[in-house]
Tab-separated table of C-alpha atoms and ligand atoms in Angstrom:
chain	number	residue	atom	x	y	z
A	1	MET	CA	17.364	-44.881	-38.068
A	2	CYS	CA	14.678	-42.273	-38.956
A	3	ALA	CA	14.678	-38.475	-38.256
A	4	ILE	CA	12.335	-36.455	-36.160
A	5	VAL	CA	11.872	-32.728	-35.763
A	6	GLY	CA	9.665	-30.541	-33.705
A	7	VAL	CA	9.162	-26.737	-34.068
A	8	PHE	CA	7.307	-24.677	-31.475
A	9	GLY	CA	6.294	-21.036	-31.414
A	10	ALA	CA	7.210	-20.075	-34.902
A	11	GLU	CA	5.380	-18.608	-37.804
A	12	ASP	CA	5.953	-21.020	-40.739
A	13	ALA	CA	6.536	-23.836	-38.320
A	14	SER	CA	5.796	-26.478	-40.997
A	15	LYS	CA	8.254	-24.897	-43.439
A	16	ILE	CA	11.002	-24.967	-40.790
A	17	ALA	CA	10.172	-28.611	-40.147
A	18	TYR	CA	10.391	-29.254	-43.901
A	19	TYR	CA	13.895	-27.782	-44.204
A	20	ALA	CA	14.944	-29.774	-41.179
A	21	LEU	CA	13.654	-33.022	-42.675
A	22	PHE	CA	15.406	-32.106	-45.929
A	23	ALA	CA	18.779	-31.705	-44.034
A	24	MET	CA	18.062	-35.151	-42.532
A	25	GLN	CA	17.061	-36.959	-45.576
A	26	HIS	CA	19.959	-39.377	-45.149
A	27	ARG	CA	18.209	-40.845	-42.096
A	28	GLY	CA	15.279	-42.151	-44.030
A	29	GLN	CA	14.087	-42.007	-47.651
A	30	GLU	CA	11.043	-44.272	-47.483
A	31	SER	CA	8.395	-41.729	-46.481
A	32	THR	CA	8.021	-38.413	-44.814
A	33	GLY	CA	5.408	-36.402	-43.022
A	34	ILE	CA	4.625	-33.276	-41.074
A	35	SER	CA	1.726	-32.401	-38.788
A	36	SER	CA	0.931	-28.913	-37.660
A	37	ALA	CA	-1.195	-27.467	-34.969
A	38	ASN	CA	-2.798	-24.008	-34.816
A	39	GLY	CA	-4.362	-24.266	-31.307
A	40	LYS	CA	-7.692	-25.499	-32.739
A	41	LYS	CA	-6.815	-28.352	-35.002
A	42	ILE	CA	-3.984	-30.661	-36.156
A	43	HIS	CA	-3.340	-30.991	-39.943
A	44	LEU	CA	-1.302	-33.830	-41.323
A	45	ILE	CA	0.378	-34.579	-44.571
A	46	LYS	CA	2.450	-37.769	-45.044
A	47	LYS	CA	3.385	-39.690	-48.131
A	48	ARG	CA	5.855	-42.083	-49.521
A	49	GLY	CA	8.906	-40.514	-51.170
A	50	LEU	CA	11.518	-37.928	-50.579
A	51	VAL	CA	10.976	-34.670	-48.668
A	52	THR	CA	11.237	-32.539	-51.837
A	53	ASN	CA	8.698	-34.780	-53.673
A	54	VAL	CA	6.102	-34.781	-50.937
A	55	PHE	CA	5.861	-31.121	-49.917
A	56	ASP	CA	5.156	-28.012	-51.987
A	57	GLU	CA	3.672	-24.543	-51.552
A	58	ASN	CA	0.139	-26.035	-51.367
A	59	THR	CA	1.053	-28.410	-48.559
A	60	PHE	CA	2.244	-25.479	-46.457
A	61	ASN	CA	-1.054	-23.710	-46.953
A	62	VAL	CA	-2.671	-26.774	-45.261
A	63	LEU	CA	0.033	-27.156	-42.579
A	64	GLU	CA	-0.788	-23.948	-40.795
A	65	GLY	CA	0.003	-23.155	-37.226
A	66	SER	CA	2.985	-22.305	-34.990
A	67	CYS	CA	3.809	-25.821	-33.990
A	68	ALA	CA	4.915	-28.625	-36.319
A	69	ILE	CA	6.410	-32.071	-35.933
A	70	GLY	CA	7.948	-34.070	-38.710
A	71	HIS	CA	9.471	-37.477	-39.507
A	72	ASN	CA	11.565	-39.179	-42.182
A	73	ARG	CA	11.168	-42.915	-42.256
A	74	TYR	CA	13.762	-45.478	-42.936
A	75	SER	CA	12.413	-48.973	-43.396
A	76	THR	CA	13.571	-52.358	-44.352
A	77	ALA	CA	12.813	-53.635	-47.930
A	78	GLY	CA	9.131	-54.547	-48.421
A	79	LYS	CA	7.661	-52.774	-45.437
A	80	ASP	CA	7.243	-49.402	-47.073
A	81	SER	CA	3.471	-48.953	-47.115
A	82	LEU	CA	1.897	-45.489	-46.727
A	83	LEU	CA	0.266	-46.646	-43.472
A	84	ASP	CA	3.703	-46.911	-41.897
A	85	ALA	CA	4.539	-43.293	-42.567
A	86	GLN	CA	4.643	-40.851	-39.588
A	87	PRO	CA	3.414	-38.687	-37.824
A	88	VAL	CA	0.777	-41.032	-36.405
A	89	PHE	CA	-2.273	-39.016	-35.793
A	90	ALA	CA	-5.466	-39.852	-33.768
A	91	LYS	CA	-8.523	-38.329	-32.147
A	92	TYR	CA	-9.081	-39.511	-28.562
A	93	LYS	CA	-10.882	-38.504	-25.360
A	94	LEU	CA	-8.792	-35.352	-24.857
A	95	GLY	CA	-8.879	-34.243	-28.441
A	96	GLU	CA	-6.325	-34.644	-31.159
A	97	ILE	CA	-2.781	-35.889	-30.980
A	98	SER	CA	0.088	-36.622	-33.297
A	99	VAL	CA	3.323	-38.509	-32.627
A	100	VAL	CA	6.734	-38.998	-34.287
A	101	HIS	CA	9.234	-41.549	-33.058
A	102	ASN	CA	12.736	-42.373	-33.812
A	103	GLY	CA	13.959	-45.625	-32.237
A	104	ASN	CA	12.761	-49.091	-31.580
A	105	LEU	CA	10.731	-50.410	-28.683
A	106	VAL	CA	12.027	-53.781	-27.487
A	107	ASN	CA	8.820	-54.836	-25.709
A	108	LYS	CA	6.642	-53.941	-28.678
A	109	TYR	CA	4.943	-57.367	-28.946
A	110	GLU	CA	4.203	-57.693	-25.279
A	111	VAL	CA	2.520	-54.239	-25.279
A	112	ARG	CA	0.737	-54.791	-28.586
A	113	ASN	CA	-0.639	-58.199	-27.659
A	114	GLU	CA	-1.954	-56.899	-24.330
A	115	LEU	CA	-3.651	-54.002	-26.119
A	116	ILE	CA	-5.134	-56.335	-28.716
A	117	ASP	CA	-6.350	-58.602	-25.973
A	118	LYS	CA	-8.349	-55.725	-24.608
A	119	GLY	CA	-9.845	-55.000	-27.969
A	120	ALA	CA	-7.484	-52.444	-29.462
A	121	ILE	CA	-7.241	-52.434	-33.293
A	122	PHE	CA	-3.973	-51.635	-35.127
A	123	GLN	CA	-3.465	-50.351	-38.663
A	124	THR	CA	0.114	-50.907	-39.033
A	125	GLY	CA	3.155	-52.964	-37.709
A	126	MET	CA	4.737	-49.880	-36.228
A	127	ASP	CA	5.634	-49.672	-32.567
A	128	THR	CA	4.741	-46.010	-32.738
A	129	GLU	CA	1.029	-47.083	-32.753
A	130	ASN	CA	1.582	-48.674	-29.327
A	131	ILE	CA	2.533	-45.198	-28.048
A	132	ILE	CA	-0.683	-43.570	-29.226
A	133	HIS	CA	-2.834	-46.376	-27.937
A	134	LEU	CA	-1.254	-46.306	-24.566
A	135	ILE	CA	-1.834	-42.499	-24.349
A	136	ALA	CA	-5.435	-42.902	-25.352
A	137	LYS	CA	-6.097	-45.765	-22.938
A	138	SER	CA	-4.641	-43.980	-19.882
A	139	GLN	CA	-7.252	-42.907	-17.408
A	140	LYS	CA	-5.464	-39.744	-16.385
A	141	ASN	CA	-7.105	-36.460	-17.283
A	142	LYS	CA	-4.066	-34.431	-18.438
A	143	LEU	CA	-2.113	-35.317	-21.545
A	144	LYS	CA	1.188	-34.916	-19.659
A	145	ALA	CA	0.104	-37.527	-17.048
A	146	ARG	CA	-1.056	-39.807	-19.910
A	147	ILE	CA	2.318	-39.508	-21.615
A	148	LYS	CA	4.048	-40.403	-18.309
A	149	ASP	CA	1.776	-43.423	-18.008
A	150	MET	CA	2.629	-44.494	-21.547
A	151	LEU	CA	6.350	-43.952	-20.796
A	152	SER	CA	6.168	-46.336	-17.830
A	153	LYS	CA	5.030	-49.062	-20.129
A	154	ILE	CA	7.417	-48.837	-23.171
A	155	LYS	CA	11.005	-50.023	-23.180
A	156	GLY	CA	13.856	-49.570	-25.559
A	157	ALA	CA	15.090	-46.682	-27.780
A	158	TYR	CA	13.017	-43.713	-28.322
A	159	CYS	CA	13.127	-40.080	-29.178
A	160	LEU	CA	9.568	-38.768	-29.295
A	161	ALA	CA	7.758	-35.530	-30.210
A	162	ILE	CA	4.149	-35.483	-29.337
A	163	GLN	CA	1.807	-32.675	-30.353
A	164	SER	CA	-1.667	-31.788	-29.079
A	165	ARG	CA	-3.643	-28.864	-30.580
A	166	SER	CA	-1.686	-26.380	-28.457
A	167	LYS	CA	1.360	-28.072	-26.857
A	168	MET	CA	4.387	-30.086	-27.701
A	169	PHE	CA	6.095	-32.766	-25.579
A	170	VAL	CA	9.533	-34.103	-26.392
A	171	VAL	CA	11.136	-37.140	-24.748
A	172	ARG	CA	14.445	-39.005	-24.986
A	173	ASP	CA	14.803	-42.457	-23.478
A	174	ARG	CA	16.948	-42.772	-20.370
A	175	PHE	CA	19.764	-44.403	-22.256
A	176	GLY	CA	19.896	-41.601	-24.815
A	177	ILE	CA	20.415	-44.206	-27.484
A	178	ARG	CA	19.300	-41.994	-30.367
A	179	PRO	CA	20.431	-38.382	-30.633
A	180	LEU	CA	18.163	-35.356	-29.997
A	181	SER	CA	19.079	-31.737	-29.604
A	182	LEU	CA	17.346	-28.528	-28.595
A	183	GLY	CA	17.731	-25.338	-30.577
A	184	ARG	CA	16.422	-21.744	-30.617
A	185	LEU	CA	15.047	-20.268	-33.750
A	186	PRO	CA	16.263	-16.883	-34.985
A	187	ASN	CA	12.850	-15.225	-34.561
A	188	GLY	CA	12.135	-16.750	-31.166
A	189	GLY	CA	10.508	-20.195	-31.067
A	190	TRP	CA	12.134	-23.481	-30.335
A	191	MET	CA	13.156	-26.531	-32.236
A	192	VAL	CA	14.201	-30.056	-31.452
A	193	SER	CA	15.942	-32.207	-33.999
A	194	SER	CA	17.630	-35.635	-34.372
A	195	GLU	CA	20.627	-33.999	-35.781
A	196	THR	CA	22.166	-30.528	-35.429
A	197	CYS	CA	22.691	-30.275	-39.237
A	198	ALA	CA	19.033	-29.201	-39.334
A	199	PHE	CA	19.702	-26.286	-37.037
A	200	ASP	CA	22.557	-25.065	-39.336
A	201	LEU	CA	20.162	-25.122	-42.353
A	202	VAL	CA	17.334	-22.966	-40.738
A	203	GLY	CA	19.724	-20.701	-38.718
A	204	ALA	CA	18.761	-22.082	-35.334
A	205	THR	CA	21.168	-21.886	-32.477
A	206	PHE	CA	22.121	-25.081	-30.734
A	207	ILE	CA	21.149	-24.810	-27.031
A	208	ARG	CA	21.869	-28.264	-25.732
A	209	ASP	CA	21.250	-31.931	-26.165
A	210	VAL	CA	18.020	-33.291	-24.717
A	211	LYS	CA	19.041	-35.214	-21.702
A	212	PRO	CA	18.564	-38.966	-21.389
A	213	GLY	CA	15.318	-39.538	-19.586
A	214	GLU	CA	14.241	-35.946	-19.931
A	215	MET	CA	10.840	-34.532	-20.987
A	216	LEU	CA	10.522	-31.088	-22.428
A	217	ILE	CA	7.178	-29.414	-22.480
A	218	PHE	CA	6.444	-26.511	-24.785
A	219	GLU	CA	3.440	-24.295	-24.205
A	220	GLU	CA	2.475	-20.961	-25.757
A	221	GLY	CA	3.915	-17.886	-24.061
A	222	LYS	CA	6.126	-19.877	-21.699
A	223	GLU	CA	9.681	-21.002	-21.661
A	224	PRO	CA	10.076	-24.744	-22.179
A	225	VAL	CA	9.662	-26.753	-19.002
A	226	SER	CA	12.116	-29.585	-18.328
A	227	GLU	CA	11.256	-32.646	-16.254
A	228	GLN	CA	13.546	-35.513	-15.550
A	229	ILE	CA	11.227	-38.504	-15.933
A	230	PHE	CA	13.736	-41.273	-15.601
A	231	GLU	CA	17.178	-41.599	-14.062
A	232	PRO	CA	19.684	-41.290	-16.877
A	233	ASP	CA	21.778	-44.300	-17.783
A	234	PHE	CA	23.539	-42.823	-20.747
A	235	HIS	CA	24.555	-45.378	-23.504
A	236	PRO	CA	24.341	-43.591	-26.820
A	237	CYS	CA	24.522	-45.674	-29.979
A	238	ALA	CA	28.042	-45.864	-31.522
A	239	PHE	CA	26.562	-46.499	-34.993
A	240	GLU	CA	25.330	-42.849	-35.080
A	241	TYR	CA	29.057	-41.866	-35.252
A	242	ILE	CA	30.017	-44.843	-37.537
A	243	TYR	CA	27.351	-44.495	-40.144
A	244	PHE	CA	23.907	-42.998	-39.445
A	245	ALA	CA	24.557	-39.355	-38.796
A	246	ARG	CA	25.763	-36.646	-41.153
A	247	PRO	CA	29.427	-35.825	-40.740
A	248	ASP	CA	28.697	-32.139	-39.883
A	249	SER	CA	26.340	-32.980	-37.151
A	250	ILE	CA	27.418	-32.671	-33.484
A	251	ILE	CA	25.945	-35.490	-31.427
A	252	ASP	CA	26.129	-35.214	-27.653
A	253	GLY	CA	29.035	-32.898	-27.952
A	254	LYS	CA	31.084	-34.721	-30.545
A	255	THR	CA	31.389	-33.773	-34.196
A	256	VAL	CA	30.650	-36.910	-36.256
A	257	TYR	CA	33.306	-36.173	-38.894
A	258	ASN	CA	36.041	-35.984	-36.241
A	259	MET	CA	34.986	-39.349	-34.716
A	260	ARG	CA	35.167	-41.009	-38.149
A	261	LEU	CA	38.531	-39.532	-38.779
A	262	LYS	CA	39.765	-40.895	-35.408
A	263	MET	CA	38.341	-44.384	-36.166
A	264	GLY	CA	40.291	-44.257	-39.475
A	265	LYS	CA	43.536	-43.265	-37.775
A	266	GLN	CA	43.096	-46.059	-35.162
A	267	LEU	CA	42.326	-48.434	-37.935
A	268	ALA	CA	45.709	-47.611	-39.508
A	269	LYS	CA	47.386	-48.466	-36.275
A	270	GLU	CA	45.582	-51.700	-35.872
A	271	THR	CA	45.584	-53.078	-39.349
A	272	PRO	CA	48.078	-51.316	-41.661
A	273	ALA	CA	48.696	-52.333	-45.230
A	274	ASP	CA	51.534	-51.982	-47.688
A	275	ILE	CA	49.793	-49.874	-50.314
A	276	ASP	CA	50.184	-47.006	-52.837
A	277	LEU	CA	46.742	-45.383	-52.405
A	278	VAL	CA	43.786	-45.185	-49.992
A	279	LEU	CA	40.305	-44.844	-51.471
A	280	PRO	CA	37.031	-44.357	-49.621
A	281	VAL	CA	33.703	-46.080	-50.446
A	282	PRO	CA	31.790	-42.813	-51.056
A	283	ASP	CA	30.084	-41.221	-49.157
A	284	SER	CA	29.970	-43.240	-45.949
A	285	GLY	CA	33.611	-44.202	-45.845
A	286	VAL	CA	35.143	-40.792	-46.789
A	287	ALA	CA	36.151	-39.428	-43.355
A	288	ALA	CA	37.471	-42.780	-41.973
A	289	ALA	CA	39.445	-43.305	-45.209
A	290	LYS	CA	41.046	-39.865	-44.783
A	291	GLY	CA	42.065	-40.898	-41.242
A	292	TYR	CA	43.451	-44.199	-42.406
A	293	ALA	CA	45.517	-42.433	-45.136
A	294	GLU	CA	46.766	-39.928	-42.678
A	295	GLY	CA	47.615	-42.638	-40.195
A	296	LEU	CA	49.737	-44.481	-42.745
A	297	GLY	CA	51.075	-41.497	-44.522
A	298	VAL	CA	49.758	-42.800	-47.891
A	299	PRO	CA	47.999	-40.607	-50.476
A	300	PHE	CA	44.169	-40.382	-50.205
A	301	GLU	CA	42.226	-40.111	-53.453
A	302	MET	CA	38.519	-39.987	-54.292
A	303	GLY	CA	39.219	-42.843	-56.739
A	304	ILE	CA	35.623	-44.000	-56.893
A	305	VAL	CA	32.963	-41.580	-58.123
A	306	ARG	CA	29.423	-41.727	-56.804
A	307	ASN	CA	26.294	-40.924	-58.815
A	308	HIS	CA	24.030	-39.196	-56.361
A	309	TYR	CA	20.830	-39.628	-58.354
A	310	VAL	CA	20.276	-43.320	-57.812
A	311	GLY	CA	17.178	-43.541	-55.749
A	312	ARG	CA	15.108	-46.422	-54.569
A	313	THR	CA	12.851	-45.916	-57.628
A	314	PHE	CA	15.482	-47.224	-59.891
A	315	ILE	CA	14.337	-50.433	-61.597
A	316	GLU	CA	16.155	-53.347	-60.089
A	317	PRO	CA	18.577	-54.827	-62.549
A	318	THR	CA	18.137	-58.411	-63.516
A	319	GLN	CA	20.387	-61.230	-62.481
A	320	GLU	CA	22.216	-61.349	-65.911
A	321	ILE	CA	23.479	-57.789	-65.384
A	322	ARG	CA	23.958	-58.044	-61.628
A	323	ASP	CA	26.960	-55.808	-61.772
A	324	LEU	CA	24.811	-52.949	-62.934
A	325	LYS	CA	23.423	-52.240	-59.472
A	326	VAL	CA	26.673	-51.155	-57.932
A	327	LYS	CA	27.850	-49.605	-61.238
A	328	LEU	CA	24.856	-47.382	-61.291
A	329	LYS	CA	26.114	-45.837	-58.021
A	330	LEU	CA	29.886	-46.180	-58.101
A	331	SER	CA	32.485	-45.936	-60.750
A	332	PRO	CA	36.284	-46.140	-60.466
A	333	ILE	CA	38.789	-43.705	-62.038
A	334	LYS	CA	40.683	-46.308	-63.927
A	335	ASP	CA	44.054	-44.722	-64.660
A	336	MET	CA	44.444	-43.697	-61.061
A	337	ILE	CA	43.925	-47.306	-59.859
A	338	LYS	CA	45.607	-49.311	-62.654
A	339	GLY	CA	48.714	-51.267	-61.494
A	340	LYS	CA	48.305	-49.886	-57.900
A	341	ARG	CA	48.025	-51.572	-54.557
A	342	VAL	CA	44.979	-49.958	-52.966
A	343	ALA	CA	43.219	-49.950	-49.644
A	344	ILE	CA	39.530	-49.369	-49.833
A	345	VAL	CA	37.873	-48.057	-46.670
A	346	ASP	CA	34.221	-48.347	-45.739
A	347	ASP	CA	32.451	-47.432	-42.522
A	348	SER	CA	30.924	-50.827	-41.872
A	349	LEU	CA	30.502	-54.324	-43.287
A	350	VAL	CA	26.990	-55.685	-43.024
A	351	ARG	CA	26.093	-58.286	-45.539
A	352	GLY	CA	29.228	-58.029	-47.575
A	353	THR	CA	27.468	-57.681	-50.827
A	354	THR	CA	28.458	-54.146	-51.737
A	355	SER	CA	32.027	-54.701	-50.654
A	356	LYS	CA	32.434	-57.705	-52.788
A	357	GLN	CA	31.243	-55.838	-55.933
A	358	ILE	CA	33.530	-52.952	-55.104
A	359	VAL	CA	36.589	-55.230	-54.876
A	360	ARG	CA	35.621	-56.661	-58.216
A	361	MET	CA	35.194	-53.235	-59.722
A	362	LEU	CA	38.587	-52.224	-58.493
A	363	LYS	CA	40.275	-55.441	-59.839
A	364	ASP	CA	38.519	-54.830	-63.192
A	365	ALA	CA	39.950	-51.355	-63.199
A	366	GLY	CA	43.491	-52.923	-62.956
A	367	ALA	CA	44.254	-52.692	-59.257
A	368	LYS	CA	47.234	-54.916	-58.485
A	369	GLU	CA	46.051	-55.599	-54.918
A	370	VAL	CA	42.889	-54.620	-53.049
A	371	HIS	CA	43.002	-54.411	-49.227
A	372	MET	CA	39.576	-53.935	-47.651
A	373	ARG	CA	39.537	-51.881	-44.430
A	374	ILE	CA	36.409	-51.424	-42.292
A	375	ALA	CA	36.389	-48.592	-39.819
A	376	SER	CA	34.149	-50.398	-37.242
A	377	PRO	CA	34.226	-53.816	-35.606
A	378	GLU	CA	32.688	-57.007	-36.943
A	379	ILE	CA	28.876	-56.757	-36.877
A	380	LYS	CA	27.875	-60.030	-35.227
A	381	TYR	CA	24.496	-59.240	-33.726
A	382	PRO	CA	21.187	-57.759	-34.881
A	383	CYS	CA	20.466	-54.650	-32.772
A	384	ARG	CA	17.000	-54.344	-31.623
A	385	TYR	CA	17.420	-50.660	-30.675
A	386	GLY	CA	16.749	-49.842	-34.299
A	387	ILE	CA	19.421	-50.797	-36.793
A	388	ASP	CA	18.484	-52.488	-39.967
A	389	THR	CA	20.737	-55.444	-39.671
A	390	ALA	CA	18.116	-58.121	-39.989
A	391	THR	CA	18.952	-61.623	-38.762
A	392	THR	CA	22.213	-63.006	-37.555
A	393	GLN	CA	22.428	-65.278	-40.559
A	394	GLU	CA	22.575	-62.290	-42.928
A	395	LEU	CA	25.429	-60.648	-40.961
A	396	ILE	CA	28.441	-62.010	-42.819
A	397	SER	CA	30.732	-61.407	-39.778
A	398	SER	CA	28.581	-63.523	-37.595
A	399	ILE	CA	29.086	-66.579	-39.808
A	400	LYS	CA	32.579	-66.043	-41.333
A	401	THR	CA	36.013	-65.031	-40.203
A	402	PRO	CA	37.751	-62.003	-41.783
A	403	GLU	CA	39.985	-64.372	-43.630
A	404	GLU	CA	37.066	-66.262	-45.134
A	405	ILE	CA	35.279	-63.043	-46.107
A	406	ALA	CA	38.493	-61.627	-47.715
A	407	LYS	CA	38.765	-64.857	-49.787
A	408	GLN	CA	35.135	-64.759	-50.740
A	409	MET	CA	35.567	-61.098	-51.851
A	410	ASP	CA	38.770	-61.825	-53.687
A	411	ALA	CA	40.534	-59.133	-51.653
A	412	GLU	CA	44.165	-59.483	-50.669
A	413	SER	CA	43.321	-58.745	-47.073
A	414	LEU	CA	40.469	-57.612	-44.867
A	415	GLY	CA	40.834	-55.664	-41.593
A	416	PHE	CA	38.404	-54.358	-38.992
A	417	LEU	CA	38.628	-51.821	-36.229
A	418	SER	CA	38.658	-53.567	-32.802
A	419	ILE	CA	36.009	-52.889	-30.230
A	420	GLU	CA	38.662	-51.429	-27.905
A	421	GLY	CA	39.874	-49.344	-30.844
A	422	LEU	CA	36.271	-48.050	-31.427
A	423	LYS	CA	35.887	-47.146	-27.791
A	424	ALA	CA	39.269	-45.352	-27.817
A	425	SER	CA	38.230	-43.407	-30.866
A	426	LEU	CA	34.916	-42.226	-29.435
A	427	GLY	CA	36.478	-41.409	-26.053
A	428	ASN	CA	36.250	-43.147	-22.821
A	429	ASP	CA	34.061	-40.469	-21.158
A	430	ARG	CA	30.932	-42.588	-21.563
A	431	VAL	CA	29.873	-46.120	-22.233
A	432	TYR	CA	28.473	-46.468	-25.784
A	433	SER	CA	25.849	-48.917	-26.891
A	434	LEU	CA	27.730	-51.457	-28.962
A	435	VAL	CA	25.051	-54.099	-29.370
A	436	SER	CA	25.888	-54.921	-33.018
A	437	PHE	CA	29.400	-55.703	-32.063
A	438	ASP	CA	29.267	-57.233	-28.639
A	439	GLY	CA	25.625	-58.258	-28.233
A	440	ASN	CA	25.461	-56.551	-24.872
A	441	TYR	CA	22.105	-54.922	-24.216
A	442	PHE	CA	23.339	-53.327	-20.885
A	443	ALA	CA	20.764	-52.343	-18.230
A	444	GLY	CA	17.145	-52.378	-19.105
A	445	GLY	CA	17.524	-53.756	-22.552
A	446	ASN	CA	15.968	-56.958	-23.575
A	447	ALA	CA	17.961	-59.173	-25.953
A	448	LYS	CA	15.358	-61.910	-25.615
A	449	SER	CA	12.494	-59.811	-26.911
A	450	PRO	CA	11.064	-61.217	-30.163
A	451	THR	CA	12.707	-60.012	-33.345
A	452	CYS	CA	11.196	-56.900	-34.733
A	453	SER	CA	10.444	-58.479	-38.096
A	454	ASP	CA	7.582	-56.075	-38.829
A	455	CYS	CA	8.665	-52.972	-37.205
A	456	ASP	CA	11.493	-50.441	-37.201
B	501	5GP	P1	27.884	-54.493	-47.338
B	501	5GP	O1	29.105	-54.237	-48.146
B	501	5GP	O2	28.151	-55.217	-46.096
B	501	5GP	O3	26.757	-55.137	-48.244
B	501	5GP	O4	27.173	-53.060	-46.966
B	501	5GP	C1	27.986	-52.210	-46.220
B	501	5GP	C2	27.518	-50.858	-46.573
B	501	5GP	O5	26.226	-50.586	-46.009
B	501	5GP	C3	28.470	-49.692	-45.944
B	501	5GP	O6	28.791	-48.867	-47.032
B	501	5GP	C4	27.592	-48.976	-45.012
B	501	5GP	O7	27.711	-47.551	-45.176
B	501	5GP	C5	26.203	-49.318	-45.302
B	501	5GP	N1	25.353	-49.588	-44.106
B	501	5GP	C6	25.667	-49.738	-42.779
B	501	5GP	N2	24.653	-49.819	-41.983
B	501	5GP	C7	23.534	-49.657	-42.774
B	501	5GP	C8	22.153	-49.615	-42.473
B	501	5GP	O8	21.730	-49.810	-41.336
B	501	5GP	N3	21.354	-49.432	-43.569
B	501	5GP	C9	21.851	-49.237	-44.849
B	501	5GP	N4	21.035	-49.045	-45.875
B	501	5GP	N5	23.176	-49.328	-45.102
B	501	5GP	C10	24.050	-49.476	-44.080
B	502	MG	MG1	28.033	-46.991	-47.353
């Protein structure tokens, strides 16, 4: 997933970027970084860890200037080196440049191999490095023209903020797969952000979503200039509404919480259960569980408590105490659950490992029956537009039926939202990207591109 932010024309730009990244910590906890420009130079600080651990007053003294771009990185296990942190910075013919990217380029290997053949060297496995190489290699003499050159060569999902010493360029791919919004800062100045929850924190006013295929150019003393680079072919990612985004964010005009509530209500229509109580898997399943409970007219309870302080740094439990891992994070309220028939609602089922442990936890707490409900369809395909769902083999729904999974989990039943039900919940005003569920890469995608095993 990842988060990006860009701030232009504001005193304390890097501090605003910092607060924005803090609001979007849920989109990536692996590493974080901010680069700032003061007209003469670009400064960069990036590090592994959470936003609050990486930045302090000293870092803001370094990160001076009225333009700042920032990034939170989400990565798959084992690929969390500092080198892979963003922004990616370089010096090249026209000066200094810094780039942040949210998304996934599906022709990453083709582009990379071509560049390597011509002698380019790479430091990381990130597709973002392709972007900076393509800009540096372009023969055009203006940065904007070089960016356009680069855009003509990359394919897939991207939201980009690109910073020179005095300008900022922002681009959203023509499918609008990942979200990106434009806001106005209270003291003048502009801001772009993956999610609107960042605007709310810094007091920015939402102006509009960046259009699919649009480039915005920010220059000192001027209003932002918009250029439609590509014809839009809008297919926003449904998973933003299902799981990625924060419930209070408004993505392309729709509040995420409301979408989740609708998915839960639809789930109740499609796969009801004879139960006493509906519980969410916190936090990701809360809104959908509420909708499910409302749909069935059954009480909703926060019957599982989540410890919010479990980070990635926690020492991995050994096999002998394999229950510990989920218990560290989640714990049931026993006398609420004892003797009850419960439905437990989560936003999605990926590998089935967490869910299995949760069912066992509820049974250990004395639940008479456990009915697992998933407020999204069966995930059958890895999505190369940037979702961490690894290989087909790891996706439990691609190899097992719901009945088989329920049995393996020791749940009384398992129900998913249908693809049609998901579409109905999100609204039929646009065609969403549903790759994880239907494997359909629509126009311009490339399902046959090699797997992105070393990028995200
Ligand atoms: P499972 O029970 O299949 O092991 O995991 C499902 C859980 O993973 C759900 O609670 C869901 O919120 C979460 N999830 C869904 N997509 C992603 C993702 O891309 N990354 C991570 N870390 N978690 C995800
Ligand atoms: Mg979850």
